[in-house]
CSV table of C-alpha atoms in Angstrom, one decimal:
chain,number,residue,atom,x,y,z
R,286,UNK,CA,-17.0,24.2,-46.3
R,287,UNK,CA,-17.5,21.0,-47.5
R,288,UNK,CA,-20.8,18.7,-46.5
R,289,UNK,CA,-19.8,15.5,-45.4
R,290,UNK,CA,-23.4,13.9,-44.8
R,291,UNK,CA,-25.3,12.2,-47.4
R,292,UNK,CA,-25.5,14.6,-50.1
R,293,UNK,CA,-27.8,14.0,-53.0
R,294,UNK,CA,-28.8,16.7,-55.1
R,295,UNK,CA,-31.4,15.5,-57.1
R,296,UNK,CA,-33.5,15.6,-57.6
R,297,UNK,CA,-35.6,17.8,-55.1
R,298,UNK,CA,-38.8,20.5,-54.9
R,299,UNK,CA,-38.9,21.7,-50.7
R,300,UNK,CA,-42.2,22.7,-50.0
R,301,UNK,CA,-41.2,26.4,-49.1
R,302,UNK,CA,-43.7,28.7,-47.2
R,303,UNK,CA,-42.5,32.3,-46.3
R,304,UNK,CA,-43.9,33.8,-43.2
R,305,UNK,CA,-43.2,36.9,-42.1
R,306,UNK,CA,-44.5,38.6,-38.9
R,307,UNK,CA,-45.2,42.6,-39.2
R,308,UNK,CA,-45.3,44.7,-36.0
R,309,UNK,CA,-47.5,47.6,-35.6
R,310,UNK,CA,-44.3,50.2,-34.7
R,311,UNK,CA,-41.8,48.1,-36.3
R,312,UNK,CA,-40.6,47.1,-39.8
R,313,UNK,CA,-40.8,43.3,-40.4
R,314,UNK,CA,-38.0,41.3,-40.2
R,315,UNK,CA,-36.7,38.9,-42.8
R,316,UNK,CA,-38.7,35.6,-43.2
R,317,UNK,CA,-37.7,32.7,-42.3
R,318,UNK,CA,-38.4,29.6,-44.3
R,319,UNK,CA,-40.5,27.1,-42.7
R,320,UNK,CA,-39.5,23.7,-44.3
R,321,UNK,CA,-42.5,20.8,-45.0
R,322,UNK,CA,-41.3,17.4,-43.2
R,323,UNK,CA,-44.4,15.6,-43.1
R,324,UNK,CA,-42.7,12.9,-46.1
R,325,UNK,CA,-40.3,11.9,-43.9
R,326,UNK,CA,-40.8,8.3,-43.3
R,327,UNK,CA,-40.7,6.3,-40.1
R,328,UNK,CA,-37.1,5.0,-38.6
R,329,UNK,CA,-36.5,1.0,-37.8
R,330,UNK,CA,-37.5,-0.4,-34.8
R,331,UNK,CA,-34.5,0.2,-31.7
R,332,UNK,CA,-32.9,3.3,-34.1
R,333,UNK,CA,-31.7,6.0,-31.1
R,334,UNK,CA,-34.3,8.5,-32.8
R,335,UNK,CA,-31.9,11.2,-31.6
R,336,UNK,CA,-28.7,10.0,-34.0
R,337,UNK,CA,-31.2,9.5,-36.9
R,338,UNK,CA,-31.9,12.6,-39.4
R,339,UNK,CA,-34.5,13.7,-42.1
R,340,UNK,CA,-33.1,15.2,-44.8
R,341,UNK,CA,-34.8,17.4,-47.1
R,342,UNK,CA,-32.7,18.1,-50.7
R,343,UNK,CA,-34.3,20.4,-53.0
R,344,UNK,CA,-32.8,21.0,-56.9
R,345,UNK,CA,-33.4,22.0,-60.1
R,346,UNK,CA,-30.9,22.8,-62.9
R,347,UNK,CA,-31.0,21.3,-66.2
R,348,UNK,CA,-31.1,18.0,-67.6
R,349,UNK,CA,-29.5,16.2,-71.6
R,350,UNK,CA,-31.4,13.1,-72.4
R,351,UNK,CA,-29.8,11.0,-75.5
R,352,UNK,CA,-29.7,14.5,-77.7
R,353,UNK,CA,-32.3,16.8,-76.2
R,354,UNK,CA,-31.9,19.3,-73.8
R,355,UNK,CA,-34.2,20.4,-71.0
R,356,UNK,CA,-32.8,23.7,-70.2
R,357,UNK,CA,-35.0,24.6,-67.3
R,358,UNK,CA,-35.9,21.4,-64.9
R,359,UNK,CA,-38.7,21.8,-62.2
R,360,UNK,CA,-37.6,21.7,-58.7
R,361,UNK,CA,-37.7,18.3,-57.2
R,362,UNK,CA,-37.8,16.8,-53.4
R,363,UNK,CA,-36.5,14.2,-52.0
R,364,UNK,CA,-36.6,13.2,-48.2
R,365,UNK,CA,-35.1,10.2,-46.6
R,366,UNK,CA,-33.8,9.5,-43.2
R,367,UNK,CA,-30.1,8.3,-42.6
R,368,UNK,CA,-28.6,7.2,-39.3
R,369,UNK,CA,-27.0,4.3,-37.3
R,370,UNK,CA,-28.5,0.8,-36.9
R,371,UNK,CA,-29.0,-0.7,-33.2
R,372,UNK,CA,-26.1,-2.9,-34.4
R,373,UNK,CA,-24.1,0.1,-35.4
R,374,UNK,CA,-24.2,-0.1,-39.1
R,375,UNK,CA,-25.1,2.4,-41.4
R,376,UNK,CA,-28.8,3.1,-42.0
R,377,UNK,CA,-31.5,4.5,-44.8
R,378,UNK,CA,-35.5,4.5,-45.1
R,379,UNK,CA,-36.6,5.9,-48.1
R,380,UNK,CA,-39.6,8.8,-48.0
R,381,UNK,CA,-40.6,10.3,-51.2
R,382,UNK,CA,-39.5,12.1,-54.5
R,383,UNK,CA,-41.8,15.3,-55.4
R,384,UNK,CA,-41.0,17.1,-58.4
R,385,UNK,CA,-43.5,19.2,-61.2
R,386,UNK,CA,-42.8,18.0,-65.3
R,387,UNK,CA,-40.3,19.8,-66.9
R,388,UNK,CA,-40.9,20.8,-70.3
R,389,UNK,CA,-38.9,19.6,-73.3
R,390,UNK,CA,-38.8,22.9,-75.7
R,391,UNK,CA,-40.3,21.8,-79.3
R,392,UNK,CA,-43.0,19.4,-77.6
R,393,UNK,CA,-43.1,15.9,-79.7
R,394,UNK,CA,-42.1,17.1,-83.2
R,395,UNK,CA,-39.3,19.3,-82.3
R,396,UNK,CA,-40.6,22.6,-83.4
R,397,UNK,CA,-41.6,25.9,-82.6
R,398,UNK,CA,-45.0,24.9,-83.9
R,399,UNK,CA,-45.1,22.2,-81.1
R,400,UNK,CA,-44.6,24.9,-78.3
R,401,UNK,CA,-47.4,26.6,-79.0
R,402,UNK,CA,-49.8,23.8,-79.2
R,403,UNK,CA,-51.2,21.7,-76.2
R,404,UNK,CA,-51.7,18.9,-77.9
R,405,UNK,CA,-48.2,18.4,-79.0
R,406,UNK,CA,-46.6,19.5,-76.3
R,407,UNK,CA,-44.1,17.2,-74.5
R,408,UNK,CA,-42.8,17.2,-70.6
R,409,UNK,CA,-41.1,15.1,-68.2
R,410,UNK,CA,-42.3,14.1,-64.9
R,411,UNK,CA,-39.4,12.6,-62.4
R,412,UNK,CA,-40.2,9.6,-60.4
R,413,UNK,CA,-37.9,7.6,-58.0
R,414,UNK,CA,-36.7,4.5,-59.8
R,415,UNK,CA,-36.4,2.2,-56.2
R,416,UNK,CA,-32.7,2.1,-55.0
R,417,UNK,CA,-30.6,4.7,-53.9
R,418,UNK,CA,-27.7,4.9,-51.1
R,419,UNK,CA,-27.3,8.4,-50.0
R,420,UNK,CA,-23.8,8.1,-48.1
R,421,UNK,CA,-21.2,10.3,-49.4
R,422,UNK,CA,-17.8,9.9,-50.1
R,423,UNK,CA,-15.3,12.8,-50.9
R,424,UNK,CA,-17.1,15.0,-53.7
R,425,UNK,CA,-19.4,11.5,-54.5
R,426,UNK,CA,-22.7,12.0,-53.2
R,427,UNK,CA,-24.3,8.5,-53.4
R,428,UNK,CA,-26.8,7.0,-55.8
R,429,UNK,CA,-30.2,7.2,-56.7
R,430,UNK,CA,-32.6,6.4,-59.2
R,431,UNK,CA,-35.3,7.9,-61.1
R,432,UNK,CA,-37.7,7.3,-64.2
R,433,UNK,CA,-38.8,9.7,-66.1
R,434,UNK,CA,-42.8,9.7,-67.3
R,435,UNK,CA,-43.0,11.3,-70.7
R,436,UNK,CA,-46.3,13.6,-70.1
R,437,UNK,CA,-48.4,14.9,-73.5
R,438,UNK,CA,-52.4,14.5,-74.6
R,439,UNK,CA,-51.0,12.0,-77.3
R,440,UNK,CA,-48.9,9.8,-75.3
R,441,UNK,CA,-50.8,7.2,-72.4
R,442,UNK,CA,-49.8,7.2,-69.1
R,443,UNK,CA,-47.4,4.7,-68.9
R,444,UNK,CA,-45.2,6.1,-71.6
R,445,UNK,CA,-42.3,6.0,-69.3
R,446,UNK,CA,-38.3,6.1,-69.8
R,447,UNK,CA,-36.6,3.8,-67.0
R,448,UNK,CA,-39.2,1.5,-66.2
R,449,UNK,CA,-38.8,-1.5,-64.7
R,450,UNK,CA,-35.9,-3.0,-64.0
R,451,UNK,CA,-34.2,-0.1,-66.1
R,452,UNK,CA,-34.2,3.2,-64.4
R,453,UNK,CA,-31.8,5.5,-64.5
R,454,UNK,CA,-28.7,5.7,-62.1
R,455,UNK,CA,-27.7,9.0,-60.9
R,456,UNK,CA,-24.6,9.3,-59.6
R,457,UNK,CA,-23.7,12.8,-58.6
R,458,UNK,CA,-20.4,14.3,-58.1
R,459,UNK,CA,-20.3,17.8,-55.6
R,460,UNK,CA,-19.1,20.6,-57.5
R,461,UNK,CA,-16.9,23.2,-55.9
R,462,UNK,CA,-17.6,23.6,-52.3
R,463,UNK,CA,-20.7,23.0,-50.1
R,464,UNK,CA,-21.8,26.7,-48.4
R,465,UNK,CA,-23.7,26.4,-45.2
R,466,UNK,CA,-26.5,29.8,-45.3
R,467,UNK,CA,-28.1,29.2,-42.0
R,468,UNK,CA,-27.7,27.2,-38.9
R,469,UNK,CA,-31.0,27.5,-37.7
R,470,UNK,CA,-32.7,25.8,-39.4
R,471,UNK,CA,-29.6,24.2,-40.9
R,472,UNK,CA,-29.6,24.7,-44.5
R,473,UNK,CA,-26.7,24.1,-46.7
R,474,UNK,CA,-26.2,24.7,-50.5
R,475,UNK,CA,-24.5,23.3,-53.5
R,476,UNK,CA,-24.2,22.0,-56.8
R,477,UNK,CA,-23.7,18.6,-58.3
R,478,UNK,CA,-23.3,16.9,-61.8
R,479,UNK,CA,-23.1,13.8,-63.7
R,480,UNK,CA,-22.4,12.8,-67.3
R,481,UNK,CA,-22.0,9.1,-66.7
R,482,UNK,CA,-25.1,7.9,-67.0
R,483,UNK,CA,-26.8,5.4,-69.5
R,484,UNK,CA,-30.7,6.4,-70.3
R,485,UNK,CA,-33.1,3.8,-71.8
R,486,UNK,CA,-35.4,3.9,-74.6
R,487,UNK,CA,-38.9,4.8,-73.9
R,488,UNK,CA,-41.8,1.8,-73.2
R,489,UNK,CA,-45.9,1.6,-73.1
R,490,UNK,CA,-45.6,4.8,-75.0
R,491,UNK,CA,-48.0,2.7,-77.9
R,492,UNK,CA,-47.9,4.1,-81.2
R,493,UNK,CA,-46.2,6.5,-80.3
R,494,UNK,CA,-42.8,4.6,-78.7
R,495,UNK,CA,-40.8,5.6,-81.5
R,496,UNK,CA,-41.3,9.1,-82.4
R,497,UNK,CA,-40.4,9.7,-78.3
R,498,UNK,CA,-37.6,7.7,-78.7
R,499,UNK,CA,-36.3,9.5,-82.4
R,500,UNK,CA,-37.5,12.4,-80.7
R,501,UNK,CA,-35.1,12.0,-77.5
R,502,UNK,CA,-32.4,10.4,-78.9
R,503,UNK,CA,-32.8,7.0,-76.9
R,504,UNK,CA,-31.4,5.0,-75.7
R,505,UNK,CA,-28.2,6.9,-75.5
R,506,UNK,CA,-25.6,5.5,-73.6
R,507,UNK,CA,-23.2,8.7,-73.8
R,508,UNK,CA,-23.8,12.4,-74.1
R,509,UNK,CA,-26.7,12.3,-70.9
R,510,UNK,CA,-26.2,15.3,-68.1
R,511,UNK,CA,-27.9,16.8,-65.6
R,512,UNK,CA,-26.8,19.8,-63.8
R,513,UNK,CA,-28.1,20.7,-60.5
R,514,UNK,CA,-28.0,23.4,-58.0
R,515,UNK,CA,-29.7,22.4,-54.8
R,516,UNK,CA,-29.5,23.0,-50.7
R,517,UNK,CA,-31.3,20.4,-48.1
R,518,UNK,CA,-32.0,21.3,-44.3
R,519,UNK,CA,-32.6,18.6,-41.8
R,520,UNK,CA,-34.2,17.7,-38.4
R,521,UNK,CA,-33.0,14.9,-35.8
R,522,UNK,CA,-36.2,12.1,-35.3
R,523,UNK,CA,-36.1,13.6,-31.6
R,524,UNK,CA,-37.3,16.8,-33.1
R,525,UNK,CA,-40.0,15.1,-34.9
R,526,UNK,CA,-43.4,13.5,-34.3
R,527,UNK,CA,-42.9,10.7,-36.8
R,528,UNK,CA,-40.8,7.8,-35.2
């Protein structure tokens, strides 16, 4: 079955806690999930809170950056809420992106050396870049974008790739078909991609701006993918104390 709600994949880690209940005469049952929707942000004023949704997309997978790979990405989380304007037209608040570093194997010098040493060591942590339109249409899941903050003792903190007025655009494309695992809660799976994408050099990294960017590859305007496998759940705003 194919989803035909906004579907983003990225680019997102769900706050997952597993609760079980364990009788005194009986074996426990499976757990449930119990899914964290304390991100999701408030609607606009005269929204029919009952027609508006919070999604919840959580995904990791793997990520090329100008000629590095990132084999093992951290989950990320991204929450927004979608639904229809008083004046009928299609509507989007923002909530948050939440997502661990991911670490980029050989640290800064591209090594086995580097791995093994915390002070060369090299990760990325994924923060949303300001625009995104989470509509789909078709196997196109909408737009968002992100930045990436190049983490390591050496580098300062505002060592970032896609700052600014550059971030980078994600535009992922549904692979295969959507499966839906539960109805209640609703929880659907699947998995994206998208090699199109253009990925900036690396700024305020200091003396250290060009070794990330020989180290990366970047800017790189071809050769960039990320791969992602996600799922997202949702809850009407009716079902919800934020409004």
């Amino acid at each position: 079955m194919k989803t035909t709600t906004a579907g983003l994949a990225l680019a997102a880690a769900l706050a997952l806690t597993i609760t079980g209940a364990a009788g005194a005469s009986a074996a426990p049952g499976p757990a449930a999930p119990a899914y964290d929707f304390s991100d999701c942000p408030a609607i606009p004023a005269g929204a029919d809170a009952a027609r508006w949704k919070c999604e919840l997309h959580t995904a990791s997978g793997s990520l090329r950056l100008g000629n590095r790979d990132v084999p093992a990405l951290a989950p990320m989380t991204l929450t927004f809420a979608e639904g229809p304007m008083p004046d009928g037209s299609n509507g989007q608040v923002w909530g948050s992106l939440r997502g661990k570093p991911s670490t980029v194997p050989g640290g800064l010098l591209g090594n086995a050396s580097a791995d093994r040493s915390p002070l060369l060591g090299l990760s990325l942590q994924p923060e949303y870049g300001g625009r995104s339109d989470f509509y789909s249409v078709g196997d196109s899941m909408g737009f968002f974008t992100l930045r990436y903050r190049a983490v390591s003792p050496l580098l300062p903190h505002g060592c970032t790739i896609g700052a600014g007025d550059t971030p980078i655009e994600i535009r992922l494309k549904r692979v295969g078909d959507s499966e839906r695992v539960s109805k209640n809660p609703p929880v659907i799976k699947y998995a994206a991609t998208d090699t199109e994408f253009d990925v900036p050099a690396a700024t305020g990294c200091g003396p250290m701006t060009r070794l990330v960017n020989d180290r990366l590859g970047l800017p790189a305007t071809t050769g960039n993918k990320i791969t992602l496998s996600g799922e997202y759940t949702y809850k009407t705003y009716d079902q919800l104390t934020v409004r």
